[in-house]
mmCIF file of C-alpha atoms and ligand atoms in Angstrom:
data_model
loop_
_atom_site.group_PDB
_atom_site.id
_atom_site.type_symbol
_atom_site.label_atom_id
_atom_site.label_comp_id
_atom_site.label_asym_id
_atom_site.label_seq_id
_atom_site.Cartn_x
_atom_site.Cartn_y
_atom_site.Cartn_z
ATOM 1 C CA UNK A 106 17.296 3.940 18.191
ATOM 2 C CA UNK A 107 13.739 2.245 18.609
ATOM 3 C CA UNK A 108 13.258 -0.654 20.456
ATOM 4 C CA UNK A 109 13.464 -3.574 18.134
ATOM 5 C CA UNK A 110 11.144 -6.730 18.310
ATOM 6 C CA UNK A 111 11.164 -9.659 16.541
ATOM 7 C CA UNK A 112 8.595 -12.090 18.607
ATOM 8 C CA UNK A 113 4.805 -11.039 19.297
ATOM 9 C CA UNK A 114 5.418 -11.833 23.256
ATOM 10 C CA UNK A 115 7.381 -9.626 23.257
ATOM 11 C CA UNK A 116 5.841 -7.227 21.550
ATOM 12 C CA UNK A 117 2.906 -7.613 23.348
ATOM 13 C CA UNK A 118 4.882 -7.194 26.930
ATOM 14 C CA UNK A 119 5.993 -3.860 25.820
ATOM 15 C CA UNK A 120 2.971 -2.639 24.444
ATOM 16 C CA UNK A 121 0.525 -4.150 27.899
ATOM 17 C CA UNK A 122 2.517 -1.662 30.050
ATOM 18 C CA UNK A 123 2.318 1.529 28.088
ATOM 19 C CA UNK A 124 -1.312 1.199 27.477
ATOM 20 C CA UNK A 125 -2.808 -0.593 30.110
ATOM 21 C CA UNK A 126 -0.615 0.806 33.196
ATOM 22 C CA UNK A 127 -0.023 4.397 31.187
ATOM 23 C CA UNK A 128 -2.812 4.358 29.666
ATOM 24 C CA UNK A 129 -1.374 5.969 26.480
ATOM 25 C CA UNK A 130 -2.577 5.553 22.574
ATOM 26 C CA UNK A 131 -1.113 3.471 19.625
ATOM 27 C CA UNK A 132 -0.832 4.627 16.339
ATOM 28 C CA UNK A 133 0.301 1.689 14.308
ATOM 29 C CA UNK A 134 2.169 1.712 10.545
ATOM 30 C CA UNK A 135 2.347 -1.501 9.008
ATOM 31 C CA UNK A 136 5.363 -1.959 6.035
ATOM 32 C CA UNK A 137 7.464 -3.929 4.310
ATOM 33 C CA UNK A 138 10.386 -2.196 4.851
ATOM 34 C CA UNK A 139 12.544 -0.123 2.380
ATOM 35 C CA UNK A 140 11.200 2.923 3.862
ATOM 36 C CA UNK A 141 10.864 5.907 1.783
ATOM 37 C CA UNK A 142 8.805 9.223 1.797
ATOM 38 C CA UNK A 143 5.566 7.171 1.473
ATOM 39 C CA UNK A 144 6.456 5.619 4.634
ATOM 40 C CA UNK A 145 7.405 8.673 6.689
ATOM 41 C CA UNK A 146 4.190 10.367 5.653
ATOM 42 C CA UNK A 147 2.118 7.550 7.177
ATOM 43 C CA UNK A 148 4.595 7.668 10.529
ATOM 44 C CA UNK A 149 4.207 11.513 10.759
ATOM 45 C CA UNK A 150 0.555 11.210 10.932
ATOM 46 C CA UNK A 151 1.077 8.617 13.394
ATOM 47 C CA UNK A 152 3.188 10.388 15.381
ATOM 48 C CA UNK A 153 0.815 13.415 15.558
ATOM 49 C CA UNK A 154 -1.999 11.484 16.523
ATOM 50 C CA UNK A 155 -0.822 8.776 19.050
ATOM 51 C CA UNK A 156 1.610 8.629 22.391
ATOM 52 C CA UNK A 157 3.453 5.551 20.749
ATOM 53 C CA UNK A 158 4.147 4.929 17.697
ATOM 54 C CA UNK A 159 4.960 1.581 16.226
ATOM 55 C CA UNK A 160 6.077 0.409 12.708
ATOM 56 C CA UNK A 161 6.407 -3.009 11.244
ATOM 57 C CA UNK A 162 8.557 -4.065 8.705
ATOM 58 C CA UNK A 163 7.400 -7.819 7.023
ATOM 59 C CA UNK A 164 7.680 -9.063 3.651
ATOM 60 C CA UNK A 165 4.791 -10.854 3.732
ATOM 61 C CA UNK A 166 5.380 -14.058 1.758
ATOM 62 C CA UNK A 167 1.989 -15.150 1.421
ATOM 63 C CA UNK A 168 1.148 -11.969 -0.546
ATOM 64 C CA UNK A 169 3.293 -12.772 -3.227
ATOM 65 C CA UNK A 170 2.134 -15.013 -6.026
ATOM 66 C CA UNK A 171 4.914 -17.620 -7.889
ATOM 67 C CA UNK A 172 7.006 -15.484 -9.886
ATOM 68 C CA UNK A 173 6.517 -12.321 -8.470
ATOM 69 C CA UNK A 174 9.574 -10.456 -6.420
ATOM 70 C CA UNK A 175 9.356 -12.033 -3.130
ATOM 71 C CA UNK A 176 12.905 -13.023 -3.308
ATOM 72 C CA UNK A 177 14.230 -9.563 -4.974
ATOM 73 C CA UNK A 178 12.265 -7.417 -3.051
ATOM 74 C CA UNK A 179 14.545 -4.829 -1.318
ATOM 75 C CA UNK A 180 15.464 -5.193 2.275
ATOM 76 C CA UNK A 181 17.277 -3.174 4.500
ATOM 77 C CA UNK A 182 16.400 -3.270 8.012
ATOM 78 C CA UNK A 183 19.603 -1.044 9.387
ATOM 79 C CA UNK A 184 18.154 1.525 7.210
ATOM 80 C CA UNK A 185 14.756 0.873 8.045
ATOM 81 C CA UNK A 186 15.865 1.313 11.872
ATOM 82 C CA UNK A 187 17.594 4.283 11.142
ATOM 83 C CA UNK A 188 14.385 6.288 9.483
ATOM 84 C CA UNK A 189 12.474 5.036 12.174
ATOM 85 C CA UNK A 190 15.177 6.954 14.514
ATOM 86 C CA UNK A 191 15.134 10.031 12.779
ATOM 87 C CA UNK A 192 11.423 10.220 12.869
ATOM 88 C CA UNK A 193 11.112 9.077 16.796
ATOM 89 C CA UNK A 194 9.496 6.333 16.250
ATOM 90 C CA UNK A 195 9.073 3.902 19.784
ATOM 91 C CA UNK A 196 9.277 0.502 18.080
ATOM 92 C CA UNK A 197 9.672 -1.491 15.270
ATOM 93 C CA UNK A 198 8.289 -4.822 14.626
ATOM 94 C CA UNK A 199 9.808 -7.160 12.675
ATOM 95 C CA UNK A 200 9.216 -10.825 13.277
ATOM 96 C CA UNK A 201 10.923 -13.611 11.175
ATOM 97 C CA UNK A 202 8.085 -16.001 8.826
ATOM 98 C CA UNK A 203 8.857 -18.596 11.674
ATOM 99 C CA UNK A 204 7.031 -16.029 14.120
ATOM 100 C CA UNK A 205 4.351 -15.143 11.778
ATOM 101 C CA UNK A 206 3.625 -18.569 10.280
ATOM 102 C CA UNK A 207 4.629 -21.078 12.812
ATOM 103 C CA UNK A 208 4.289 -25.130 11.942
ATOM 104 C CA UNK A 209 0.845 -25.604 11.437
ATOM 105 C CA UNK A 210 -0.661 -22.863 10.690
ATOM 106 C CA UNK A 211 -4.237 -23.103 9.016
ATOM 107 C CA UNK A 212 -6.190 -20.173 8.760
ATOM 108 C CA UNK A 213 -7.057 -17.391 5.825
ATOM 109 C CA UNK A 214 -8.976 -14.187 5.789
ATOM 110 C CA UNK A 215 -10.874 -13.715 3.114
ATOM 111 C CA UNK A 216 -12.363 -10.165 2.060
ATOM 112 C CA UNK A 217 -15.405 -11.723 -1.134
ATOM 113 C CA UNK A 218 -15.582 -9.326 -4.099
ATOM 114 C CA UNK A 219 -12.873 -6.760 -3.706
ATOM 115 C CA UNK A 220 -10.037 -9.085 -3.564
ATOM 116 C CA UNK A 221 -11.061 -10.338 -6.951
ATOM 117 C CA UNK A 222 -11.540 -7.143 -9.336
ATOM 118 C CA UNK A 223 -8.355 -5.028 -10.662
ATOM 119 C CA UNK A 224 -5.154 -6.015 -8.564
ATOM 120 C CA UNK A 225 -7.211 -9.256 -7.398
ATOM 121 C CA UNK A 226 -7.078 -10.432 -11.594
ATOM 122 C CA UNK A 227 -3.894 -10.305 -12.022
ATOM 123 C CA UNK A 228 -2.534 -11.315 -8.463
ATOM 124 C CA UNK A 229 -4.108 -14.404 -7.498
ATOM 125 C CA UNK A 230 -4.150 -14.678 -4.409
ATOM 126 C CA UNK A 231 -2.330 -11.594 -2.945
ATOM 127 C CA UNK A 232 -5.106 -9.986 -0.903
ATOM 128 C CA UNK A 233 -5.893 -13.349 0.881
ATOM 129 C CA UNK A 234 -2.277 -13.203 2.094
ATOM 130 C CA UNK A 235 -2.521 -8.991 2.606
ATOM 131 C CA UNK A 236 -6.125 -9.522 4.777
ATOM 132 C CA UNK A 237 -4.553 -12.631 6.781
ATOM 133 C CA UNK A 238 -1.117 -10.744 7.795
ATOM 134 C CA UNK A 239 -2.938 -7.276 8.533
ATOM 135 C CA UNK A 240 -5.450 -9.198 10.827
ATOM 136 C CA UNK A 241 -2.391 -10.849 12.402
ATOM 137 C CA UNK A 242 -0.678 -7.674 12.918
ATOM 138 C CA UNK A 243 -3.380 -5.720 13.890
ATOM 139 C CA UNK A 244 -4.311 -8.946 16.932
ATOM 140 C CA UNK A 245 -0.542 -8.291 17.311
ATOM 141 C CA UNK A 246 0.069 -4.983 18.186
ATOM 142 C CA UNK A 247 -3.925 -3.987 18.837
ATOM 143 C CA UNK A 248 -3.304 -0.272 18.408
ATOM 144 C CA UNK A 249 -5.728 2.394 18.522
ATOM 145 C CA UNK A 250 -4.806 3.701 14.564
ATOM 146 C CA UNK A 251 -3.622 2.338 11.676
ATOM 147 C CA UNK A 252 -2.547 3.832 8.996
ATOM 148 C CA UNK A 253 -2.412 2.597 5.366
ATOM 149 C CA UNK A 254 -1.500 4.848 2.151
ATOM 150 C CA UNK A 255 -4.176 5.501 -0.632
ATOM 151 C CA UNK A 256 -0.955 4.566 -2.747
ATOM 152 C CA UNK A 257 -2.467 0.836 -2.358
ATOM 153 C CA UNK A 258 -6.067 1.979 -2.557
ATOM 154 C CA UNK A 259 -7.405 -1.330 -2.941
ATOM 155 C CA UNK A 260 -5.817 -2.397 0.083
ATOM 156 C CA UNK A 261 -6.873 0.240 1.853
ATOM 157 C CA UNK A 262 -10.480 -0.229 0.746
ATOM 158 C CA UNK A 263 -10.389 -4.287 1.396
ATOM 159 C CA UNK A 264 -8.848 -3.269 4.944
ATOM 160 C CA UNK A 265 -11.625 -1.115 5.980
ATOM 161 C CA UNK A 266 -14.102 -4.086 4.837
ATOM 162 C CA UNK A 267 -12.202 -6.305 6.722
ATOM 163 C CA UNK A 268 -12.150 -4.077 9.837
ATOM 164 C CA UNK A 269 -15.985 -3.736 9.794
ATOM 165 C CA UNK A 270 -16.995 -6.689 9.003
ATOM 166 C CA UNK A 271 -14.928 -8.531 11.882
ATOM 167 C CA UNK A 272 -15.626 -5.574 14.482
ATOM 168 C CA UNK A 273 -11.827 -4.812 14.731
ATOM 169 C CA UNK A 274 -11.868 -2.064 16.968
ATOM 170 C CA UNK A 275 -9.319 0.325 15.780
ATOM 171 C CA UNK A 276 -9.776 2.978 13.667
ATOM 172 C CA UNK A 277 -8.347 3.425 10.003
ATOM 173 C CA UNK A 278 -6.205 6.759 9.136
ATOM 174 C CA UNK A 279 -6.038 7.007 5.048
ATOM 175 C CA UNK A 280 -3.019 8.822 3.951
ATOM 176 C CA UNK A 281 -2.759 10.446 0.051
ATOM 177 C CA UNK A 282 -0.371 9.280 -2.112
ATOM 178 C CA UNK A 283 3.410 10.780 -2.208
ATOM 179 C CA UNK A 284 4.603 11.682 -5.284
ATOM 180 C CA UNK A 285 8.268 12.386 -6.182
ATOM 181 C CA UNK A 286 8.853 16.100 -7.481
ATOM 182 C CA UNK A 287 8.284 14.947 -10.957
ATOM 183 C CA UNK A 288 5.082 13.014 -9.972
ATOM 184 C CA UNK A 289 6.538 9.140 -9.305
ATOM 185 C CA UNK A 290 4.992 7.769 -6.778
ATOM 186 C CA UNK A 291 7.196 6.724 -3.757
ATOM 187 C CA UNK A 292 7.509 2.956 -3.951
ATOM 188 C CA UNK A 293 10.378 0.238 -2.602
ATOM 189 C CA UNK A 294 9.720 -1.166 -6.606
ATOM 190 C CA UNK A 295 10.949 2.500 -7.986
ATOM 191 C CA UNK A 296 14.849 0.404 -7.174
ATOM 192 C CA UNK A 297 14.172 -1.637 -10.086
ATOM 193 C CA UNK A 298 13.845 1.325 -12.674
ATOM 194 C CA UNK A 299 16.655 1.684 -14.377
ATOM 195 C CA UNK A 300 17.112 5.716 -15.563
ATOM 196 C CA UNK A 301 15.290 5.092 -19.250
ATOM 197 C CA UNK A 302 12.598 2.674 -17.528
ATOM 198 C CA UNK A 303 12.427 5.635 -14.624
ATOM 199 C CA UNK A 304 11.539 8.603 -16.984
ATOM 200 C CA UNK A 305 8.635 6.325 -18.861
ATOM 201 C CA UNK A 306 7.661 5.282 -15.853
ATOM 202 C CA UNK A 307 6.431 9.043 -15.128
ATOM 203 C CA UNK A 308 4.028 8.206 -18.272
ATOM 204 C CA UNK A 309 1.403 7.521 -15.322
ATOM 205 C CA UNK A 310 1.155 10.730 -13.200
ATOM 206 C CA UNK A 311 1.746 12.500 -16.746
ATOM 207 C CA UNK A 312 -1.824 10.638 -17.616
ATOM 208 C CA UNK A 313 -3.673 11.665 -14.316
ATOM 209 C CA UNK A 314 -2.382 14.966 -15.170
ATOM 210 C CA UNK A 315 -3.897 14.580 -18.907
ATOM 211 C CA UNK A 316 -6.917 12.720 -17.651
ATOM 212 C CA UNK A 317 -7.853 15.402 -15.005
ATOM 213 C CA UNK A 318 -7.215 18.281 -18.260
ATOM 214 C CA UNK A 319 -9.807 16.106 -20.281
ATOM 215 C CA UNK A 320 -12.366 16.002 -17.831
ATOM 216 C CA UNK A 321 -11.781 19.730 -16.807
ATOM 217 C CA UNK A 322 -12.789 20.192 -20.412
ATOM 218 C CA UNK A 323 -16.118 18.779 -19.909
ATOM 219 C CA UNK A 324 -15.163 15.077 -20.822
ATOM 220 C CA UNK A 325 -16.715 12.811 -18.713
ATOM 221 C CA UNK A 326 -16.718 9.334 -20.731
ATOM 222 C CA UNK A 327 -14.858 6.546 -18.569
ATOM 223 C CA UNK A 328 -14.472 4.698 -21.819
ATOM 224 C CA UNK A 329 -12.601 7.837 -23.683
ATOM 225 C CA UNK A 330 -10.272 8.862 -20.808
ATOM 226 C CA UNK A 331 -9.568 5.368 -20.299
ATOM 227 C CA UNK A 332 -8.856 5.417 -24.106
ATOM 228 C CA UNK A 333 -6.467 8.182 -23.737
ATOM 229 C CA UNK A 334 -4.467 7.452 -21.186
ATOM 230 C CA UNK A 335 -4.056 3.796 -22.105
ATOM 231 C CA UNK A 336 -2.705 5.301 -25.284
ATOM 232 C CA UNK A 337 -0.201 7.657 -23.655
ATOM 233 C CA UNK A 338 1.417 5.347 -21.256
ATOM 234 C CA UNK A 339 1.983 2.863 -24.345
ATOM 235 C CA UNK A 340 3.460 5.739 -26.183
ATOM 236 C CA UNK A 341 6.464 5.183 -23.925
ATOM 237 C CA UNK A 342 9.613 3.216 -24.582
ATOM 238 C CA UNK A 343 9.875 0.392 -22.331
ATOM 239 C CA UNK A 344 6.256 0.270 -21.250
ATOM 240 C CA UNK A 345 5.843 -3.617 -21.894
ATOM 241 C CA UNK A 346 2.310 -3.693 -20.791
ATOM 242 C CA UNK A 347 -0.530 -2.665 -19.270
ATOM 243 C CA UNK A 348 -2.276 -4.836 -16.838
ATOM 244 C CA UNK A 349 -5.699 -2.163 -16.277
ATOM 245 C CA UNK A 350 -7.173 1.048 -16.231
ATOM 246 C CA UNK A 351 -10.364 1.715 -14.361
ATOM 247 C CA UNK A 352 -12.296 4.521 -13.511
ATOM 248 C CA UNK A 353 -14.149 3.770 -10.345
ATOM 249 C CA UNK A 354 -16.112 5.132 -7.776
ATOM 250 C CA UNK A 355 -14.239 5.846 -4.262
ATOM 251 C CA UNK A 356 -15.709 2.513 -3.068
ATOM 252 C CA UNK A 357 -14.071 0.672 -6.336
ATOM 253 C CA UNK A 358 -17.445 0.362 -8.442
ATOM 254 C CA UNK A 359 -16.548 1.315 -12.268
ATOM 255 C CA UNK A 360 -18.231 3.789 -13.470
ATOM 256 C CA UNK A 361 -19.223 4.993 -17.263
ATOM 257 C CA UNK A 362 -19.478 8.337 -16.187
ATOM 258 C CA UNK A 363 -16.887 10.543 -14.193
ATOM 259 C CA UNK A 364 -17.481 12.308 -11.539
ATOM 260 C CA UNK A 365 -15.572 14.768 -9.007
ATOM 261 C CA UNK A 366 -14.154 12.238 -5.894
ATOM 262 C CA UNK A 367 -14.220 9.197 -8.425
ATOM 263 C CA UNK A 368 -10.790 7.545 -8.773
ATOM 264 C CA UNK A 369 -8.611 6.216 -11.603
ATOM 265 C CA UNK A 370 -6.651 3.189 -10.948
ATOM 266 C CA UNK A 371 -3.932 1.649 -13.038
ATOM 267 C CA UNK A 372 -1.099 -1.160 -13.133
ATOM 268 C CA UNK A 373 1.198 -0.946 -15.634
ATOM 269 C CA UNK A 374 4.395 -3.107 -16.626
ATOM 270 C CA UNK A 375 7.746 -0.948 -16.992
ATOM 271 C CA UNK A 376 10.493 -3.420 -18.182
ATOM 272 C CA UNK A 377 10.072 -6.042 -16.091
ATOM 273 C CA UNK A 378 8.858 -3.591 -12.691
ATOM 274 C CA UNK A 379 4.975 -3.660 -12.414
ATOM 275 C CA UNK A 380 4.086 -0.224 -11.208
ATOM 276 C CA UNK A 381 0.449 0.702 -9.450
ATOM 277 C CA UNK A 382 -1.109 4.115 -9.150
ATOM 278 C CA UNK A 383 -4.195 5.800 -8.913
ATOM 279 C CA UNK A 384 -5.428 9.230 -9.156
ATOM 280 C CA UNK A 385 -8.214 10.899 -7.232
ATOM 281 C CA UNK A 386 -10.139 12.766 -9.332
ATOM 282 C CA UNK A 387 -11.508 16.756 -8.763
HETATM 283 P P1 AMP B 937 4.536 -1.229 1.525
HETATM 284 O O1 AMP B 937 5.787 -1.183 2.360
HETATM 285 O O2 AMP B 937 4.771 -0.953 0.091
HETATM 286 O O3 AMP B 937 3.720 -2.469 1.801
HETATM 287 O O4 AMP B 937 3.663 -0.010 2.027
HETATM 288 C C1 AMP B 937 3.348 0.156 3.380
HETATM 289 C C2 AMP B 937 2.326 1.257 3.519
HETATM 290 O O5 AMP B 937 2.856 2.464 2.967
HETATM 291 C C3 AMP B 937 1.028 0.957 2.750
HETATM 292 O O6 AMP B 937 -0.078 1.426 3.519
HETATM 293 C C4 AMP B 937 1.205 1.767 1.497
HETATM 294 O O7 AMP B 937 -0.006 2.155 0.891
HETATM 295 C C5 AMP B 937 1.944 2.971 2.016
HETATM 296 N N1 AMP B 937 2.651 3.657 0.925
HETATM 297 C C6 AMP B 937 3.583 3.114 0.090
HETATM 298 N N2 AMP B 937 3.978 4.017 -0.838
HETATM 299 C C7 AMP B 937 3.270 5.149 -0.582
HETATM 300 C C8 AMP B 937 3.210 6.443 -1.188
HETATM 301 N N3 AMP B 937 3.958 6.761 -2.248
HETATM 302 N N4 AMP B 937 2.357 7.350 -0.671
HETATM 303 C C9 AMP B 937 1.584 7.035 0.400
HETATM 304 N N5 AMP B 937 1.602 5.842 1.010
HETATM 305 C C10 AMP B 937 2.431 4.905 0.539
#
């Protein structure tokens, strides 16, 4: 099994002798725990890359907005310890909110711009919380890579900001998106879906896959393909809504007009899961 740590000291005891006496690297994987194959893709790259690899698993509370599924969000951490095993990772971090937001604490990060378009509308909020726990956990563990899935591209994209702008020195390892053999993307949420909700739900690879045909056929309109595939999701039963589509460039700017490397981005509302996706296109 991998070490287990729930308190930064200790943590941080750990980690001082491996690097600083052994002078080996850190590849770090922050999570919030249900692992699945989105996961494991970020730890294998980890574990290529770095001596040591670390994963922690926090649901971040400030990241949620009222209403969302803080409280329903699935947790298993005798699973999550067991993946982590059977991948070799050396420890997992997973502190209690206590440990991560101790009486008195005060202070936000806050990445202007980004955390306000697409996600940022309809989640109030979130990436204040996602920039002020990945800060924390990057001070935390101060490893020499992190990686973060293009699943979450906005997150990835407000993380790199983040990292520049405050001179974080580690560096960031993007990781493509892991799609299910019919196209799903890996996601703790996919629990929710029931079957019926499941099989709509694949409505939004189905649309990259029609979007990418379109613009193989010499369509290169944002506002049509946007059109289109706004159209086919909410074709589907049990699609309730759908919170956006954008076509952006690969540093989130829309764009009218598509081009190879630009990316598509949606959130859409399956019963009562939100789903997000995004599709790089070529
Ligand atoms: P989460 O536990 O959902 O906060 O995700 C933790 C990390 O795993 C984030 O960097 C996500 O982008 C990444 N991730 C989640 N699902 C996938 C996926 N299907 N493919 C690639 N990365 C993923």
């Amino acid at each position: 099994m991998p070490l287990l740590f729930k308190k930064v000291k200790d943590l941080r005891n750990y980690l001082h002798g491996l690097k600083c006496e052994r002078g080996l690297s850190v590849g770090f994987v922050p999570t919030m725990g249900y692992l699945h194959e989105g996961h494991k893709a970020l730890i294998k790259n980890s574990k290529i890359q770095n001596d040591i690899t670390i994963v922690s698993v926090y649901v971040n509370p400030t990241q949620f907005g009222p209403g969302e599924d803080y409280e329903r969000y699935p947790r298993d951490l005798d699973r999550d310890m067991a993946v982590c095993e059977e991948l070799g990772v050396d420890a997992v971090f997973a502190p209690t909110d206590e440990e991560m937001y101790p009486e008195g604490f005060r202070t936000e990060v806050y990445v202007k711009g980004i955390s306000e378009v697409l996600e940022g509308k309809f989640r109030p909020g979130h990436f204040k919380g996602v920039a002020t726990i990945v800060l924390k956990l990057l001070n935390a563990v101060q490893p020499d890579r992190v990686y973060f899935g293009e699943k979450d591209y906005q997150q990835l994209k407000l993380v790199e900001r983040m990292v520049r702008d405050l001179l974080l020195p580690v560096e960031i390892v993007p990781v493509p998106v892991v799609r299910e053999p019919d196209g799903l993307a890996y996601s703790s949420r996919n629990v929710y879906l029931s079957g019926e909700e499941r099989e709509s739900a694949l409505s939004i690879y189905r649309s990259f896959l029609l979007a990418q045909e379109m613009i193989n056929q010499g369509e290169r309109r944002s506002e049509v393909i946007k059109k289109e595939i706004e159209r086919f999701i909410l074709s589907h039963p049990h699609v309730k809504k759908i919170d956006y589509v954008e076509i952006t460039d690969s540093e989130l700017n829309p764009k009218d007009i598509v081009d190879k490397g630009d990316r598509i981005l949606v959130a859409v509302w399956v019963g009562n899961t939100r789903l997000i996706d995004n599709w790089k296109v070529s």
